[in-house]
Coordinates of C-alpha atoms in Angstrom, one line a residue:
X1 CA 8.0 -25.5 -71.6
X2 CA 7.6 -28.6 -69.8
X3 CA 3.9 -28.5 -67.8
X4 CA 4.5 -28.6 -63.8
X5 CA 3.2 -31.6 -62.1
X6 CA -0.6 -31.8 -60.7
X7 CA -0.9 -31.5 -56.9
X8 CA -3.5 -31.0 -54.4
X9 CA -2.7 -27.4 -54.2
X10 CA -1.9 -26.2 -57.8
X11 CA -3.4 -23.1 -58.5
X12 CA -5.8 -24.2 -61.7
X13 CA -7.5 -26.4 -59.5
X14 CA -9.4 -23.0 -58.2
X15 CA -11.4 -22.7 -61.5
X16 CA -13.2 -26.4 -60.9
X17 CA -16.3 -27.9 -58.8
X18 CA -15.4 -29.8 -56.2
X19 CA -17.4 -31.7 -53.2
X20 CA -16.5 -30.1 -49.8
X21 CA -19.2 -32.1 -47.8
X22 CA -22.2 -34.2 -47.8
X23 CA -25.7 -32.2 -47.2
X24 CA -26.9 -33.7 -44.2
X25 CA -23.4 -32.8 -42.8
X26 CA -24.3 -29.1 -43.3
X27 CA -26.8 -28.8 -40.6
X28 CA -27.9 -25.7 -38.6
X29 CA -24.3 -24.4 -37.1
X30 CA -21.5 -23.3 -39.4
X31 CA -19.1 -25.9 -40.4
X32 CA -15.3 -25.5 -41.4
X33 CA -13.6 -27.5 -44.1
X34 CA -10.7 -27.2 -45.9
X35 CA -9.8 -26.8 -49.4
X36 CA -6.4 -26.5 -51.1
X37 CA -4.9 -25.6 -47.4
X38 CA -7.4 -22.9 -46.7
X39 CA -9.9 -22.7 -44.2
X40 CA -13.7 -22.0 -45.7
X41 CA -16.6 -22.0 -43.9
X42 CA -20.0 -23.9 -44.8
X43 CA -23.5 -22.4 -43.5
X44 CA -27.1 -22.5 -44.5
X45 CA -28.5 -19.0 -44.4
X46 CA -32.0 -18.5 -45.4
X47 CA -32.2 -22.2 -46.8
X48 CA -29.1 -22.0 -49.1
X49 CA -25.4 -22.9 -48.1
X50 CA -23.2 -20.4 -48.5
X51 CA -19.4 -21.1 -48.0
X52 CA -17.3 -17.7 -46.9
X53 CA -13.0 -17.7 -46.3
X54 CA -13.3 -18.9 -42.0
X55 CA -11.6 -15.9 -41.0
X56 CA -13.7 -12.8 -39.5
X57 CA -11.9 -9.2 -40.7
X58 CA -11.6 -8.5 -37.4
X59 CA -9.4 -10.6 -35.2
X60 CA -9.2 -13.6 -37.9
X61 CA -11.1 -15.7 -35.5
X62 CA -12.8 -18.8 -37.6
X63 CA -16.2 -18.0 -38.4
X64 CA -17.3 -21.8 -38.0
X65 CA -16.8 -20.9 -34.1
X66 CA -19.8 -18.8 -34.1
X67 CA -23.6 -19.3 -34.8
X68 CA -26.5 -18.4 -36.9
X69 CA -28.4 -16.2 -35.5
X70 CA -32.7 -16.2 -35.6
X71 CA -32.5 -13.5 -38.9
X72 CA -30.8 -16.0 -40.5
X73 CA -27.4 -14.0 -39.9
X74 CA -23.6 -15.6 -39.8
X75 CA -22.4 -14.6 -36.3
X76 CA -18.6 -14.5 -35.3
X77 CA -18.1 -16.3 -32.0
X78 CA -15.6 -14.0 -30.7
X79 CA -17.0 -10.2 -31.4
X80 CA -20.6 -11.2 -32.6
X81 CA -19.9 -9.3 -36.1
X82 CA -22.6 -10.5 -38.4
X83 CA -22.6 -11.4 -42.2
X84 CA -25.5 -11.9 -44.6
X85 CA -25.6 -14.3 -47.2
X86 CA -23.4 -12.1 -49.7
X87 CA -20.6 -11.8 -47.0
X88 CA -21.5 -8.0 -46.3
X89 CA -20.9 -7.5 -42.5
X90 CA -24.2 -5.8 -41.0
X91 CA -23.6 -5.6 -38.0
X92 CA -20.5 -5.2 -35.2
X93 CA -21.9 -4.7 -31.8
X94 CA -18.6 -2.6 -30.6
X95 CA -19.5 0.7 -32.7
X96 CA -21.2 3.2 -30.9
X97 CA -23.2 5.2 -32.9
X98 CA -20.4 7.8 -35.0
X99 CA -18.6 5.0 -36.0
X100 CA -19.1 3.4 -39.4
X101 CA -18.8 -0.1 -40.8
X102 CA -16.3 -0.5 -44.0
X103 CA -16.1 -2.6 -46.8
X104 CA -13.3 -4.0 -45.6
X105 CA -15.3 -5.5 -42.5
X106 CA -16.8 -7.9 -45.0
X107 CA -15.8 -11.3 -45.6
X108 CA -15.0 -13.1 -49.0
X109 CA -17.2 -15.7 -50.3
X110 CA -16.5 -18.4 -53.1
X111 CA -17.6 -17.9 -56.6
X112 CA -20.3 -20.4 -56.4
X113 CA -21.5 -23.4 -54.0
X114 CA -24.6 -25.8 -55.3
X115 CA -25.8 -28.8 -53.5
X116 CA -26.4 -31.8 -55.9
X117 CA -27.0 -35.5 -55.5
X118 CA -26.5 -35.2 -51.7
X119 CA -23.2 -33.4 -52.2
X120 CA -22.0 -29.5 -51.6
X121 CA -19.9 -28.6 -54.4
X122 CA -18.1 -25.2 -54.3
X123 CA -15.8 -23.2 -56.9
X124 CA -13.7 -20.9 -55.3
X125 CA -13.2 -18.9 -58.4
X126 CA -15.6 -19.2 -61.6
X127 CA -15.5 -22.7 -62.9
X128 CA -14.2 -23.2 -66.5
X129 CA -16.1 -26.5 -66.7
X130 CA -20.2 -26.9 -65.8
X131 CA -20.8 -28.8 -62.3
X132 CA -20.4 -32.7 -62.9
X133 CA -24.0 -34.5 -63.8
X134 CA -24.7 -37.6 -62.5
X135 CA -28.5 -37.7 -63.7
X136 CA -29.0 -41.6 -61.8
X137 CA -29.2 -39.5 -58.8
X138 CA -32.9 -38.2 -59.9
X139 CA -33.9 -41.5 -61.8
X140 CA -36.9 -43.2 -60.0
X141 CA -35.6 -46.4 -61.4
X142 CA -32.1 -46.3 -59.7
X143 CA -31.7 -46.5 -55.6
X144 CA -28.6 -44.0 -54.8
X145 CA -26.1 -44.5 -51.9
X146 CA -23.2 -42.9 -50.6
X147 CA -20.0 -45.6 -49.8
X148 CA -17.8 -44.3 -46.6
X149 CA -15.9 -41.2 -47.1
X150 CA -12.2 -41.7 -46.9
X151 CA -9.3 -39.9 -46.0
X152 CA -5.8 -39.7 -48.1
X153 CA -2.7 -38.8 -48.2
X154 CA -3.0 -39.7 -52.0
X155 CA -3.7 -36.9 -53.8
X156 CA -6.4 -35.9 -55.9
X157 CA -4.8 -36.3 -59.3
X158 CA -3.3 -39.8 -58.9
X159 CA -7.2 -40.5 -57.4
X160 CA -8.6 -39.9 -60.8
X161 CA -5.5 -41.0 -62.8
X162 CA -6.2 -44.6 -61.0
X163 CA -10.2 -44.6 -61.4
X164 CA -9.5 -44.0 -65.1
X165 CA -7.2 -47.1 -65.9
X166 CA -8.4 -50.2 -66.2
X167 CA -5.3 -52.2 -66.9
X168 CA -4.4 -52.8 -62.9
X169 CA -7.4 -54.4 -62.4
X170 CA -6.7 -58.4 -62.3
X171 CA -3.4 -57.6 -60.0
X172 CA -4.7 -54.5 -57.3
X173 CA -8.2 -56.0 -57.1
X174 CA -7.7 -59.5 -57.1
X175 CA -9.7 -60.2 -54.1
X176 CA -12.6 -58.3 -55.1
X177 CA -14.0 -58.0 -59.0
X178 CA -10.1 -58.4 -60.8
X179 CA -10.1 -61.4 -63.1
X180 CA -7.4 -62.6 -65.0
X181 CA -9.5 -62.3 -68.1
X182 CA -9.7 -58.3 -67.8
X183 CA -5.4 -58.0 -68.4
X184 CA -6.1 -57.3 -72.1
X185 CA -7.7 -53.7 -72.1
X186 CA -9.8 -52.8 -75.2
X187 CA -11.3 -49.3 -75.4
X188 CA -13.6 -48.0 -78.1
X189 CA -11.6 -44.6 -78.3
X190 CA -10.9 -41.9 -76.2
X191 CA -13.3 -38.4 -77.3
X192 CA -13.2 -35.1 -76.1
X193 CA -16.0 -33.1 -75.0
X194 CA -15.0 -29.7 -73.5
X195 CA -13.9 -30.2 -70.4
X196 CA -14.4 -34.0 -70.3
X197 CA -12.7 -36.8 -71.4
X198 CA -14.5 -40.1 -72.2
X199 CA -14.0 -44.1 -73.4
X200 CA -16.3 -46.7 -73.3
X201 CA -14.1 -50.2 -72.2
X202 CA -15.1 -53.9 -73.1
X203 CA -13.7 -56.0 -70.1
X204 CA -14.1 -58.9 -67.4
X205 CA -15.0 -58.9 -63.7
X206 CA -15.8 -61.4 -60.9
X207 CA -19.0 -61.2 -59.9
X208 CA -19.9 -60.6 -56.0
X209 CA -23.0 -61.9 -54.3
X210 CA -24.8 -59.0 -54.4
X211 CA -24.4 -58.3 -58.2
X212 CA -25.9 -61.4 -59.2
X213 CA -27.3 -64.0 -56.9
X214 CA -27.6 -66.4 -59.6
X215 CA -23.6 -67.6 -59.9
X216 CA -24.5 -68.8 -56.3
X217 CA -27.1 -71.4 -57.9
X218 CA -24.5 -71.9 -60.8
X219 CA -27.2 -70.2 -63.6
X220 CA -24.7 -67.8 -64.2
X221 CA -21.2 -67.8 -64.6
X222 CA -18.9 -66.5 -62.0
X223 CA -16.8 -64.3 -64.3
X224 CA -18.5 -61.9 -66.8
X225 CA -18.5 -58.9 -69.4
X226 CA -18.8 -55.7 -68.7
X227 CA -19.2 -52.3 -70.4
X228 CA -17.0 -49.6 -68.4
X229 CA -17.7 -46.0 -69.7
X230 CA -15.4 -44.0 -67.9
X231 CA -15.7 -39.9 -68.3
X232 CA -13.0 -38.0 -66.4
X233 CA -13.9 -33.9 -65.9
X234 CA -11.5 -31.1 -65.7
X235 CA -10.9 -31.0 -62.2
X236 CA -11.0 -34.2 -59.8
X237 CA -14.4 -35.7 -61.0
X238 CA -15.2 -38.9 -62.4
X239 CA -18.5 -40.7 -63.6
X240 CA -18.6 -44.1 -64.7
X241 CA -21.0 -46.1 -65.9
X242 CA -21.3 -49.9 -65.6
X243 CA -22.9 -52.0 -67.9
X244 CA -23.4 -55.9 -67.2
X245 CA -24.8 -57.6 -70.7
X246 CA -25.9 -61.0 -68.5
X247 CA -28.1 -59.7 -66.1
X248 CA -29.2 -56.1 -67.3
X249 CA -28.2 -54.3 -64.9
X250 CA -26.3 -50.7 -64.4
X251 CA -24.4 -48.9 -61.7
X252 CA -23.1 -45.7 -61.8
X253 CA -20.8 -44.3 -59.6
X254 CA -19.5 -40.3 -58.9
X255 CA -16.1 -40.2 -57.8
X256 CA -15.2 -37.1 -56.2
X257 CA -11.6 -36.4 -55.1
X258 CA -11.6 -33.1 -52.7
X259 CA -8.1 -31.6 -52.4
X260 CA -8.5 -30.6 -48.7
X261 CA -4.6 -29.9 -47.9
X262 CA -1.7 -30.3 -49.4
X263 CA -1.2 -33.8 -48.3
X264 CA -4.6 -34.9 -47.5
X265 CA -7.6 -36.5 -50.1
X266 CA -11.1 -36.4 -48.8
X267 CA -13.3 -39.0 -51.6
X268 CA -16.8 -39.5 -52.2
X269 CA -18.7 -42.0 -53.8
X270 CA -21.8 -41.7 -54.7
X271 CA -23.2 -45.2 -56.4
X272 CA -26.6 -45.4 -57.9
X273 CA -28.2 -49.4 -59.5
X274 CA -31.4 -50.2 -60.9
X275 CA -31.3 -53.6 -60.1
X276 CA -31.6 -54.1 -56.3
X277 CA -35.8 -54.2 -56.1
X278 CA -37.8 -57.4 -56.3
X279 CA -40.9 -57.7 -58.9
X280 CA -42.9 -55.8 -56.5
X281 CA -40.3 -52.8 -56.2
X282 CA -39.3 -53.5 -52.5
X283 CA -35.5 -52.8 -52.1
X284 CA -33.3 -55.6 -51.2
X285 CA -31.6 -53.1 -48.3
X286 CA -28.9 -56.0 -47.4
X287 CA -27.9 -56.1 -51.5
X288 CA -26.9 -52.5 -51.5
X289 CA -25.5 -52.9 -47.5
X290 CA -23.0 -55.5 -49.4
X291 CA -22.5 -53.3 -52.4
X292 CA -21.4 -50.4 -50.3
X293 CA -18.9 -52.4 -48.3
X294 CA -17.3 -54.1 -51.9
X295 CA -17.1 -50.3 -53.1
X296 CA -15.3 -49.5 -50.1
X297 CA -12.9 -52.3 -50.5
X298 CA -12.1 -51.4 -53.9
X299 CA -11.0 -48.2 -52.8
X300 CA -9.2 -49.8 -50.3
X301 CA -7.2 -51.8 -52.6
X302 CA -6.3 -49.2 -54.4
X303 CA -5.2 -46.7 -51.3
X304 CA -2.7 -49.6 -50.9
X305 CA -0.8 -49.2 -53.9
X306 CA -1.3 -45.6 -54.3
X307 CA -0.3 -44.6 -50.4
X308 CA 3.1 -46.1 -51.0
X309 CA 4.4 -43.9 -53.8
X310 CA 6.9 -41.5 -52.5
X311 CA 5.6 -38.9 -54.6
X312 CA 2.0 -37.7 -54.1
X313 CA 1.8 -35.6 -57.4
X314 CA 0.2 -36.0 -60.9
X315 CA 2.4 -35.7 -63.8
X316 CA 1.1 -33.5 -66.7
X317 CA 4.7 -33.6 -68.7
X318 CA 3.8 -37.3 -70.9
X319 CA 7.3 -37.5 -71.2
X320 CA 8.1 -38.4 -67.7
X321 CA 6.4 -41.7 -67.8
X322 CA 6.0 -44.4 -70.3
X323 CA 2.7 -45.2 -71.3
X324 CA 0.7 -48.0 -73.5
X325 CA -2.9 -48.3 -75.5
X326 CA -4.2 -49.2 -72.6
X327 CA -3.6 -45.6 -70.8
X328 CA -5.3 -43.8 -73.7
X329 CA -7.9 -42.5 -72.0
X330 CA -5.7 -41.1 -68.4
X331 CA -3.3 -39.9 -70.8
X332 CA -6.0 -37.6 -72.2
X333 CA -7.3 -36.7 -69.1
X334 CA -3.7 -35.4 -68.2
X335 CA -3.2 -33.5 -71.7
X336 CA -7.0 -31.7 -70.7
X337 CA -5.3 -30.7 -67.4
X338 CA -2.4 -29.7 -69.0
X339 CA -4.0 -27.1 -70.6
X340 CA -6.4 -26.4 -68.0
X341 CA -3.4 -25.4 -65.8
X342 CA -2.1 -23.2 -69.1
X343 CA -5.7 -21.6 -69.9

């Protein structure tokens, strides 16, 4: 039996990490997002967030309408029922003193929420894949930004389909990094490792200003190699690592595709270089300003293609599309999803 298509709401999807916000977003009141069409709630109790379904037992009012109170409680804004940090309601000021609370006055919580690298990552159910690394994030010798999140109607699975291939980019990024010596794509081999998927690419790019400031005083040349290792996770995550042979440098980037609704994407990127301090370790703050705004125009260029397709879905069935060599290693990432939809 053929496998049904990938989309932002496909039940498998449950069993993987994914980003739901940024940590300084989660602040001292509750905060709603969405994920897979359902309403969750995101709130720091005692230190730690927590993220519970944004419905109180009661009257279904959303809990990320209410407070936390000074004993570090949840507090619905409509009744002022009360949650601890397990979901266990403790308190509904209504009851007089015969009455008794239920278990079913409690509110669900997701299997699991961790903050890393800046990021809130939740599972709703238990996770068949470990939480994404991204170990630059705690490296002293890499400086770690956060590009602008974006909105989509592309969906997650045709987000990390794209950041996968490699063979679009002299014609989708041609005003950025795309050269036209980058059509042929060369991979060393696609592995599997668990849950991951992973190829290390030898290819071309056009160099922007802030990745080498020596092509402006012609020392180096405007196009150059580059070593892509690209590593796709069961879920919506990608890492990739980017090697550049002239000038010794390396950024890594996190892309995180959040399936928020059914037709809505929210991304992340999380880029971290080791090559934006001066002899005396000062950070050039206007290099990474103008490698943040290129990283967001790549994205851009690709939401152009991408937003156009009349069909916002992943396919996991290889036979519905053609494919080449150089779609070895999204190809693999689909069979992995293939059977983590079947498992």
């Amino acid at each position: 039996m053929s496998p049904e298509p990938l989309t932002n709401t496909s039940a498998a999807l449950r069993r993987a990490w994914h980003v739901v916000a940024t940590s300084d977003e989660v602040g001292d009141a509750p905060m709603g997002v969405r994920l897979f069409n359902e309403p969750w709630v995101l709130v720091r109790l005692n230190g730690a967030v927590r993220a519970f379904v944004d419905r109180c037992p009661h009257r279904l009012a959303p809990l990320s309408a209410g407070c936390v109170t000074a004993a570090g409680e949840l507090q619905c804004g409509y009744h002022g029922w009360r949650y601890d940090a397990r979901g266990t309601c403790v308190a509904i000021p209504a009851l007089t003193g015969t009455d008794r609370r239920t278990t079913k006055a409690n509110v669900a919580s997701a299997f699991a929420v961790e903050e890393r690298y800046g990021l809130v990552w939740m599972a709703v159910e238990k996770p068949l894949a470990p939480l994404p690394t991204f170990e630059w994030s705690d490296d002293p010798t890499f400086d770690t930004a956060l590009t602008t999140s974006v909105r989509t109607a592309v969906s997650a699975g045709q987000l990390v389909d794209n950041f996968c291939d490699a063979a679009h980019f002299p014609f989708v990024h041609s005003a950025t990094f795309g050269s036209d010596e980058a059509a042929k794509v060369e991979d060393r081999g696609v592995e599997r490792e668990g849950w991951t998927v992973v190829s290390t690419f030898d290819s071309w790019y056009r160099v922007a200003d802030a990745d080498d400031p020596l092509v402006a005083t012609g020392e180096h040349p405007a196009v150059q190699p580059q070593v892509l290792t690209k590593r796709g996770y069961a879920g919506t995550v990608v890492v990739l690592t980017i090697e550049f042979p002239i000038t010794g440098a390396t950024l890594a980037i996190l892309f995180a595709c959040t399936p928020e609704t059914a037709t809505r994407t929210r991304v992340h990127k999380l880029i971290s270089r080791n090559d934006f301090r001066d002899s005396s370790g000062v950070l050039d703050a206007d290099r990474m300003t103008a490698c943040i705004a290129e990283e967001d125009l790549i994205l851009a260029e690709d939401l152009a293609i991408l937003e156009r397709y009349d069909e916002m879905v992943i396919h996991l069935d290889p036979q519905v599309e053609l494919h080449t060599r150089a779609d070895r290693l999204s190809l693999a990432w689909r069979r992995m999803m293939a059977e983590f939809v079947a498992s």
